[in-house]
Amino acid sequence: MSRIEPSQVPSPSVAVRPEEAVPASTMAREPQRASSGAEASTVEVFRGAAPRATPQAGPRCGPRKGEGNGFDFAVGGSFPPRPTGNLREQMRQGAFTLAQSEAATASLVMRGGAAVDAYARGHLKMLEPSPPIPGAPTSLTDYTSSMPGVTPEAAFHYFVKNPGPVFASAGIRLQPETASLKEGAKVFLEEKGPPPVWAPVTFHLEPEAKTVHITTLDGHPLRGTNRFVFEDDREGGTRLRQYSAFQGSSPATSVGLKLMDPIERQHDIWRSVHAHLHDTLSER
């Protein structure tokens, strides 16, 4: 990973289009020394050959774990993400996060089941979207990978029709269990932890544009959006580009940064998802 000073970085906010996150392919490779006051405007570039934890294989994941998919990412904006919103809003989000963490613990103890699904469905109904707050410092990440020989239509269709295996590749279980994504679907992304987490999200689908939008809901440890765009690479394959923008949602974000490395975990999640899509579809 290299750290470079961009010559000019706009004030990060959701007004900044995710496409403006500096793509890894255009970044300078020469490391520069960061100045002491540049923390919020530095850019870090990850190169795929860096050491990383081995991703957990999903039910339909091939054995290669993304070998040859060219996975890479670039980050910009404000890192690490800090809690945003007024004190009342942060306390409200923190209360949801705590309640959902307790539910995640119960779910693991009970090993899921109809009662857990029913509780999850009822709880999700009262959660509203919590995208990044405009004007507040925002962390941006641009993930990219390729799927040679796979059409954008096939890749988009598989993502929508197989969300369970897609997220299981990163060690995440959907609560309630979801066979396929539908417009406006709400689910918890369950992680065993520690600590156990129920991170609620909602989905917006754009079939014509081969795009899947994910937006966090109340109580997610991060306020944020992820946009998956399945593009034609003009060589008979697909280029997957994922635009991520997020902020902290409550003081729990700061606590989590001290106890663990949630940002690196986030990178591992998306690395595994990209690998699963590549390996599964390339095997067909």
mmCIF file of C-alpha atoms in Angstrom:
data_model
loop_
_atom_site.group_PDB
_atom_site.id
_atom_site.type_symbol
_atom_site.label_atom_id
_atom_site.label_comp_id
_atom_site.label_asym_id
_atom_site.label_seq_id
_atom_site.Cartn_x
_atom_site.Cartn_y
_atom_site.Cartn_z
ATOM 1 C CA MET A 1 0.000 0.000 0.000
ATOM 2 C CA SER A 2 1.303 3.428 -0.833
ATOM 3 C CA ARG A 3 0.258 6.750 0.554
ATOM 4 C CA ILE A 4 0.316 9.757 -1.736
ATOM 5 C CA GLU A 5 -0.719 13.367 -1.418
ATOM 6 C CA PRO A 6 -3.239 14.335 -4.094
ATOM 7 C CA SER A 7 -2.559 17.752 -5.554
ATOM 8 C CA GLN A 8 -6.109 18.812 -4.865
ATOM 9 C CA VAL A 9 -8.797 16.902 -2.922
ATOM 10 C CA PRO A 10 -12.347 18.300 -2.704
ATOM 11 C CA SER A 11 -14.085 18.554 0.640
ATOM 12 C CA PRO A 12 -15.557 15.026 1.007
ATOM 13 C CA SER A 13 -19.330 14.745 1.124
ATOM 14 C CA VAL A 14 -22.057 12.845 -0.622
ATOM 15 C CA ALA A 15 -22.136 15.680 -3.130
ATOM 16 C CA VAL A 16 -18.900 14.224 -4.477
ATOM 17 C CA ARG A 17 -19.826 11.626 -7.087
ATOM 18 C CA PRO A 18 -18.390 8.208 -6.223
ATOM 19 C CA GLU A 19 -16.782 8.151 -9.671
ATOM 20 C CA GLU A 20 -14.542 10.969 -8.446
ATOM 21 C CA ALA A 21 -12.825 8.640 -5.968
ATOM 22 C CA VAL A 22 -9.373 8.374 -7.513
ATOM 23 C CA PRO A 23 -9.202 5.152 -9.590
ATOM 24 C CA ALA A 24 -6.320 2.879 -8.754
ATOM 25 C CA SER A 25 -5.198 2.733 -12.376
ATOM 26 C CA THR A 26 -4.536 6.474 -12.565
ATOM 27 C CA MET A 27 -2.713 6.969 -9.273
ATOM 28 C CA ALA A 28 0.978 7.689 -9.066
ATOM 29 C CA ARG A 29 3.005 4.794 -7.760
ATOM 30 C CA GLU A 30 5.788 6.806 -6.142
ATOM 31 C CA PRO A 31 5.233 7.119 -2.362
ATOM 32 C CA GLN A 32 5.473 10.567 -0.849
ATOM 33 C CA ARG A 33 5.793 11.629 2.737
ATOM 34 C CA ALA A 34 2.461 12.826 4.149
ATOM 35 C CA SER A 35 2.489 16.150 5.934
ATOM 36 C CA SER A 36 1.375 16.236 9.553
ATOM 37 C CA GLY A 37 -1.924 17.973 8.787
ATOM 38 C CA ALA A 38 -2.938 15.907 5.778
ATOM 39 C CA GLU A 39 -4.759 13.001 7.440
ATOM 40 C CA ALA A 40 -8.180 13.874 6.022
ATOM 41 C CA SER A 41 -6.929 14.388 2.467
ATOM 42 C CA THR A 42 -4.407 11.615 1.921
ATOM 43 C CA VAL A 43 -5.089 8.823 -0.509
ATOM 44 C CA GLU A 44 -4.060 5.217 0.061
ATOM 45 C CA VAL A 45 -3.767 2.761 -2.782
ATOM 46 C CA PHE A 46 -3.986 -0.979 -2.277
ATOM 47 C CA ARG A 47 -2.273 -3.311 -4.726
ATOM 48 C CA GLY A 48 -3.690 -6.807 -5.023
ATOM 49 C CA ALA A 49 -0.433 -8.573 -4.186
ATOM 50 C CA ALA A 50 -0.398 -7.308 -0.602
ATOM 51 C CA PRO A 51 -0.757 -9.943 2.166
ATOM 52 C CA ARG A 52 -4.335 -10.560 3.232
ATOM 53 C CA ALA A 53 -6.463 -12.933 5.240
ATOM 54 C CA THR A 54 -7.806 -15.941 3.350
ATOM 55 C CA PRO A 55 -11.509 -15.318 2.544
ATOM 56 C CA GLN A 56 -14.067 -17.882 3.610
ATOM 57 C CA ALA A 57 -15.482 -19.787 0.665
ATOM 58 C CA GLY A 58 -19.178 -19.475 -0.074
ATOM 59 C CA PRO A 59 -21.415 -22.421 -0.988
ATOM 60 C CA ARG A 60 -20.873 -21.980 -4.733
ATOM 61 C CA CYS A 61 -17.432 -20.361 -4.732
ATOM 62 C CA GLY A 62 -14.761 -21.885 -6.966
ATOM 63 C CA PRO A 63 -11.368 -22.909 -5.602
ATOM 64 C CA ARG A 64 -9.340 -20.052 -7.021
ATOM 65 C CA LYS A 65 -10.597 -17.356 -4.604
ATOM 66 C CA GLY A 66 -10.422 -14.600 -7.193
ATOM 67 C CA GLU A 67 -7.130 -15.531 -8.824
ATOM 68 C CA GLY A 68 -6.949 -13.598 -12.084
ATOM 69 C CA ASN A 69 -9.803 -11.192 -11.372
ATOM 70 C CA GLY A 70 -7.478 -8.189 -11.009
ATOM 71 C CA PHE A 71 -9.073 -7.049 -7.754
ATOM 72 C CA ASP A 72 -7.818 -3.634 -6.686
ATOM 73 C CA PHE A 73 -9.090 -0.592 -4.844
ATOM 74 C CA ALA A 74 -8.314 3.036 -4.144
ATOM 75 C CA VAL A 75 -9.486 5.124 -1.199
ATOM 76 C CA GLY A 76 -9.986 8.848 -0.810
ATOM 77 C CA GLY A 77 -11.870 11.373 1.256
ATOM 78 C CA SER A 78 -11.700 11.365 5.048
ATOM 79 C CA PHE A 79 -10.199 8.389 6.891
ATOM 80 C CA PRO A 80 -10.867 6.971 9.379
ATOM 81 C CA PRO A 81 -14.658 7.502 9.286
ATOM 82 C CA ARG A 82 -15.883 9.469 12.272
ATOM 83 C CA PRO A 83 -19.370 9.734 13.799
ATOM 84 C CA THR A 84 -21.551 12.276 12.013
ATOM 85 C CA GLY A 85 -24.808 13.993 12.840
ATOM 86 C CA ASN A 86 -25.877 15.859 15.949
ATOM 87 C CA LEU A 87 -25.670 14.267 19.394
ATOM 88 C CA ARG A 88 -29.336 13.277 19.421
ATOM 89 C CA GLU A 89 -29.011 11.484 16.076
ATOM 90 C CA GLN A 90 -25.834 9.716 17.139
ATOM 91 C CA MET A 91 -27.467 8.510 20.347
ATOM 92 C CA ARG A 92 -30.474 7.270 18.372
ATOM 93 C CA GLN A 93 -28.259 5.345 15.978
ATOM 94 C CA GLY A 94 -26.202 3.972 18.862
ATOM 95 C CA ALA A 95 -29.348 2.646 20.583
ATOM 96 C CA PHE A 96 -30.360 0.809 17.409
ATOM 97 C CA THR A 97 -26.844 -0.589 17.044
ATOM 98 C CA LEU A 98 -26.857 -1.940 20.596
ATOM 99 C CA ALA A 99 -30.297 -3.545 20.240
ATOM 100 C CA GLN A 100 -29.292 -5.132 16.940
ATOM 101 C CA SER A 101 -26.047 -6.443 18.407
ATOM 102 C CA GLU A 102 -28.043 -8.168 21.148
ATOM 103 C CA ALA A 103 -30.353 -9.640 18.498
ATOM 104 C CA ALA A 104 -27.314 -10.886 16.561
ATOM 105 C CA THR A 105 -26.054 -12.652 19.684
ATOM 106 C CA ALA A 106 -29.446 -14.293 20.205
ATOM 107 C CA SER A 107 -29.545 -15.332 16.551
ATOM 108 C CA LEU A 108 -26.183 -17.076 16.844
ATOM 109 C CA VAL A 109 -27.206 -18.842 20.055
ATOM 110 C CA MET A 110 -30.501 -19.976 18.506
ATOM 111 C CA ARG A 111 -28.812 -20.775 15.173
ATOM 112 C CA GLY A 112 -31.409 -18.845 13.251
ATOM 113 C CA GLY A 113 -34.792 -20.371 12.580
ATOM 114 C CA ALA A 114 -38.347 -19.172 12.057
ATOM 115 C CA ALA A 115 -38.478 -17.153 15.291
ATOM 116 C CA VAL A 116 -35.319 -15.226 14.375
ATOM 117 C CA ASP A 117 -36.588 -14.600 10.836
ATOM 118 C CA ALA A 118 -39.908 -13.295 12.171
ATOM 119 C CA TYR A 119 -38.158 -10.969 14.608
ATOM 120 C CA ALA A 120 -35.806 -9.693 11.897
ATOM 121 C CA ARG A 121 -38.674 -8.961 9.502
ATOM 122 C CA GLY A 122 -40.608 -7.063 12.152
ATOM 123 C CA HIS A 123 -37.606 -5.042 13.296
ATOM 124 C CA LEU A 124 -36.543 -4.122 9.761
ATOM 125 C CA LYS A 125 -39.919 -2.535 9.056
ATOM 126 C CA MET A 126 -39.183 0.341 11.436
ATOM 127 C CA LEU A 127 -35.678 1.089 10.134
ATOM 128 C CA GLU A 128 -35.153 3.959 7.697
ATOM 129 C CA PRO A 129 -32.246 4.512 5.263
ATOM 130 C CA SER A 130 -29.188 6.223 6.748
ATOM 131 C CA PRO A 131 -27.023 7.373 3.821
ATOM 132 C CA PRO A 132 -24.053 9.713 4.378
ATOM 133 C CA ILE A 133 -24.963 13.163 5.666
ATOM 134 C CA PRO A 134 -24.326 15.812 2.971
ATOM 135 C CA GLY A 135 -21.425 18.124 3.768
ATOM 136 C CA ALA A 136 -19.891 15.901 6.462
ATOM 137 C CA PRO A 137 -16.469 14.228 5.974
ATOM 138 C CA THR A 138 -16.990 11.057 3.945
ATOM 139 C CA SER A 139 -14.750 8.063 3.283
ATOM 140 C CA LEU A 140 -14.689 6.943 -0.360
ATOM 141 C CA THR A 141 -13.527 3.652 -1.845
ATOM 142 C CA ASP A 142 -13.487 2.510 -5.466
ATOM 143 C CA TYR A 143 -13.229 -1.297 -5.818
ATOM 144 C CA THR A 144 -12.633 -2.899 -9.221
ATOM 145 C CA SER A 145 -12.341 -6.436 -10.599
ATOM 146 C CA SER A 146 -12.880 -8.277 -13.852
ATOM 147 C CA MET A 147 -14.817 -11.342 -15.008
ATOM 148 C CA PRO A 148 -13.426 -12.445 -18.390
ATOM 149 C CA GLY A 149 -15.913 -14.253 -20.591
ATOM 150 C CA VAL A 150 -18.893 -13.294 -18.387
ATOM 151 C CA THR A 151 -21.483 -10.841 -19.695
ATOM 152 C CA PRO A 152 -22.707 -7.944 -17.504
ATOM 153 C CA GLU A 153 -26.225 -9.359 -17.772
ATOM 154 C CA ALA A 154 -25.129 -12.736 -16.407
ATOM 155 C CA ALA A 155 -23.110 -11.183 -13.581
ATOM 156 C CA PHE A 156 -25.927 -8.825 -12.549
ATOM 157 C CA HIS A 157 -28.494 -11.632 -12.717
ATOM 158 C CA TYR A 158 -26.369 -13.942 -10.561
ATOM 159 C CA PHE A 159 -25.801 -11.248 -7.885
ATOM 160 C CA VAL A 160 -29.548 -10.541 -7.658
ATOM 161 C CA LYS A 161 -30.645 -14.196 -7.704
ATOM 162 C CA ASN A 162 -28.015 -15.545 -5.285
ATOM 163 C CA PRO A 163 -27.458 -13.013 -2.469
ATOM 164 C CA GLY A 164 -27.036 -15.783 0.132
ATOM 165 C CA PRO A 165 -24.007 -17.439 -1.496
ATOM 166 C CA VAL A 166 -22.588 -14.057 -2.546
ATOM 167 C CA PHE A 167 -22.428 -12.764 1.029
ATOM 168 C CA ALA A 168 -21.665 -16.171 2.548
ATOM 169 C CA SER A 169 -18.370 -16.029 0.629
ATOM 170 C CA ALA A 170 -17.366 -13.290 3.087
ATOM 171 C CA GLY A 171 -18.663 -15.123 6.170
ATOM 172 C CA ILE A 172 -21.902 -13.125 6.253
ATOM 173 C CA ARG A 173 -25.383 -14.586 6.666
ATOM 174 C CA LEU A 174 -28.575 -12.827 5.572
ATOM 175 C CA GLN A 175 -31.310 -12.412 8.173
ATOM 176 C CA PRO A 176 -34.045 -13.117 7.334
ATOM 177 C CA GLU A 177 -32.956 -15.724 4.806
ATOM 178 C CA THR A 178 -33.344 -14.234 1.330
ATOM 179 C CA ALA A 179 -33.507 -16.370 -1.824
ATOM 180 C CA SER A 180 -33.242 -13.430 -4.240
ATOM 181 C CA LEU A 181 -33.150 -9.648 -4.089
ATOM 182 C CA LYS A 182 -36.221 -7.598 -4.850
ATOM 183 C CA GLU A 183 -36.575 -3.834 -5.181
ATOM 184 C CA GLY A 184 -36.605 -2.257 -1.706
ATOM 185 C CA ALA A 185 -35.629 -5.482 0.067
ATOM 186 C CA LYS A 186 -34.362 -5.016 3.645
ATOM 187 C CA VAL A 187 -32.053 -7.516 5.356
ATOM 188 C CA PHE A 188 -29.571 -7.780 8.197
ATOM 189 C CA LEU A 189 -26.019 -8.745 7.292
ATOM 190 C CA GLU A 190 -25.112 -11.024 10.199
ATOM 191 C CA GLU A 191 -21.481 -11.382 11.285
ATOM 192 C CA LYS A 192 -20.373 -13.708 14.065
ATOM 193 C CA GLY A 193 -17.782 -11.242 15.323
ATOM 194 C CA PRO A 194 -16.776 -10.842 18.064
ATOM 195 C CA PRO A 195 -18.802 -8.865 18.679
ATOM 196 C CA PRO A 196 -21.789 -10.286 16.779
ATOM 197 C CA VAL A 197 -23.305 -7.707 14.417
ATOM 198 C CA TRP A 198 -26.605 -7.280 12.617
ATOM 199 C CA ALA A 199 -25.905 -4.597 10.007
ATOM 200 C CA PRO A 200 -29.164 -3.606 8.276
ATOM 201 C CA VAL A 201 -29.219 -2.600 4.604
ATOM 202 C CA THR A 202 -31.724 -2.056 1.792
ATOM 203 C CA PHE A 203 -31.370 -2.730 -1.933
ATOM 204 C CA HIS A 204 -32.316 -0.709 -5.009
ATOM 205 C CA LEU A 205 -32.070 -2.460 -8.383
ATOM 206 C CA GLU A 206 -31.494 -0.946 -11.818
ATOM 207 C CA PRO A 207 -31.709 -3.864 -14.259
ATOM 208 C CA GLU A 208 -31.320 -1.698 -17.362
ATOM 209 C CA ALA A 209 -28.088 -0.195 -16.025
ATOM 210 C CA LYS A 210 -26.905 -3.543 -14.560
ATOM 211 C CA THR A 211 -26.505 -1.777 -11.211
ATOM 212 C CA VAL A 212 -27.232 -2.754 -7.600
ATOM 213 C CA HIS A 213 -27.409 -0.069 -4.903
ATOM 214 C CA ILE A 214 -26.996 -0.914 -1.209
ATOM 215 C CA THR A 215 -27.860 1.701 1.436
ATOM 216 C CA THR A 216 -27.421 1.253 5.177
ATOM 217 C CA LEU A 217 -30.397 1.474 7.542
ATOM 218 C CA ASP A 218 -30.755 2.827 11.087
ATOM 219 C CA GLY A 219 -28.354 1.158 13.504
ATOM 220 C CA HIS A 220 -25.751 0.107 10.966
ATOM 221 C CA PRO A 221 -22.292 0.885 12.417
ATOM 222 C CA LEU A 222 -21.677 3.001 9.304
ATOM 223 C CA ARG A 223 -23.854 5.440 7.399
ATOM 224 C CA GLY A 224 -23.194 4.635 3.787
ATOM 225 C CA THR A 225 -23.896 3.484 0.265
ATOM 226 C CA ASN A 226 -22.395 0.898 -2.065
ATOM 227 C CA ARG A 227 -23.091 0.906 -5.793
ATOM 228 C CA PHE A 228 -22.174 -2.167 -7.874
ATOM 229 C CA VAL A 229 -21.943 -1.422 -11.597
ATOM 230 C CA PHE A 230 -21.507 -4.367 -13.990
ATOM 231 C CA GLU A 231 -19.898 -2.869 -17.106
ATOM 232 C CA ASP A 232 -19.085 -4.332 -20.516
ATOM 233 C CA ASP A 233 -15.281 -4.512 -20.784
ATOM 234 C CA ARG A 234 -15.560 -4.571 -24.619
ATOM 235 C CA GLU A 235 -13.586 -7.816 -24.686
ATOM 236 C CA GLY A 236 -16.456 -10.220 -24.076
ATOM 237 C CA GLY A 237 -16.336 -9.904 -20.296
ATOM 238 C CA THR A 238 -17.431 -7.745 -17.379
ATOM 239 C CA ARG A 239 -15.696 -5.076 -15.375
ATOM 240 C CA LEU A 240 -17.208 -4.792 -11.911
ATOM 241 C CA ARG A 241 -16.840 -1.390 -10.362
ATOM 242 C CA GLN A 242 -18.064 -0.773 -6.819
ATOM 243 C CA TYR A 243 -18.362 2.748 -5.430
ATOM 244 C CA SER A 244 -18.485 3.021 -1.632
ATOM 245 C CA ALA A 245 -19.159 6.138 0.479
ATOM 246 C CA PHE A 246 -19.522 5.986 4.261
ATOM 247 C CA GLN A 247 -19.324 7.806 7.598
ATOM 248 C CA GLY A 248 -19.518 6.743 11.227
ATOM 249 C CA SER A 249 -23.076 6.522 12.549
ATOM 250 C CA SER A 250 -22.530 6.807 16.317
ATOM 251 C CA PRO A 251 -19.831 6.741 19.034
ATOM 252 C CA ALA A 252 -19.822 2.957 18.539
ATOM 253 C CA THR A 253 -17.844 3.611 15.349
ATOM 254 C CA SER A 254 -14.968 5.152 17.302
ATOM 255 C CA VAL A 255 -15.066 2.330 19.851
ATOM 256 C CA GLY A 256 -14.962 -0.238 17.083
ATOM 257 C CA LEU A 257 -11.934 1.422 15.490
ATOM 258 C CA LYS A 258 -10.058 1.072 18.779
ATOM 259 C CA LEU A 259 -11.051 -2.543 19.428
ATOM 260 C CA MET A 260 -10.670 -3.965 15.914
ATOM 261 C CA ASP A 261 -10.004 -2.978 12.311
ATOM 262 C CA PRO A 262 -13.477 -2.649 10.741
ATOM 263 C CA ILE A 263 -12.135 -0.873 7.656
ATOM 264 C CA GLU A 264 -9.798 -3.734 6.800
ATOM 265 C CA ARG A 265 -12.675 -6.134 7.500
ATOM 266 C CA GLN A 266 -14.790 -4.156 5.038
ATOM 267 C CA HIS A 267 -12.072 -4.506 2.399
ATOM 268 C CA ASP A 268 -11.933 -8.274 3.080
ATOM 269 C CA ILE A 269 -15.717 -8.566 2.690
ATOM 270 C CA TRP A 270 -15.742 -6.935 -0.725
ATOM 271 C CA ARG A 271 -12.589 -8.747 -1.820
ATOM 272 C CA SER A 272 -14.386 -12.039 -1.075
ATOM 273 C CA VAL A 273 -17.578 -10.953 -2.848
ATOM 274 C CA HIS A 274 -15.662 -9.970 -5.989
ATOM 275 C CA ALA A 275 -13.728 -13.262 -5.836
ATOM 276 C CA HIS A 276 -16.927 -15.300 -5.466
ATOM 277 C CA LEU A 277 -18.533 -13.667 -8.498
ATOM 278 C CA HIS A 278 -15.412 -14.221 -10.593
ATOM 279 C CA ASP A 279 -14.813 -17.814 -9.541
ATOM 280 C CA THR A 280 -18.427 -18.986 -9.683
ATOM 281 C CA LEU A 281 -19.292 -17.429 -13.034
ATOM 282 C CA SER A 282 -15.973 -18.274 -14.667
ATOM 283 C CA GLU A 283 -16.524 -21.949 -13.824
ATOM 284 C CA ARG A 284 -19.717 -22.060 -15.872
#
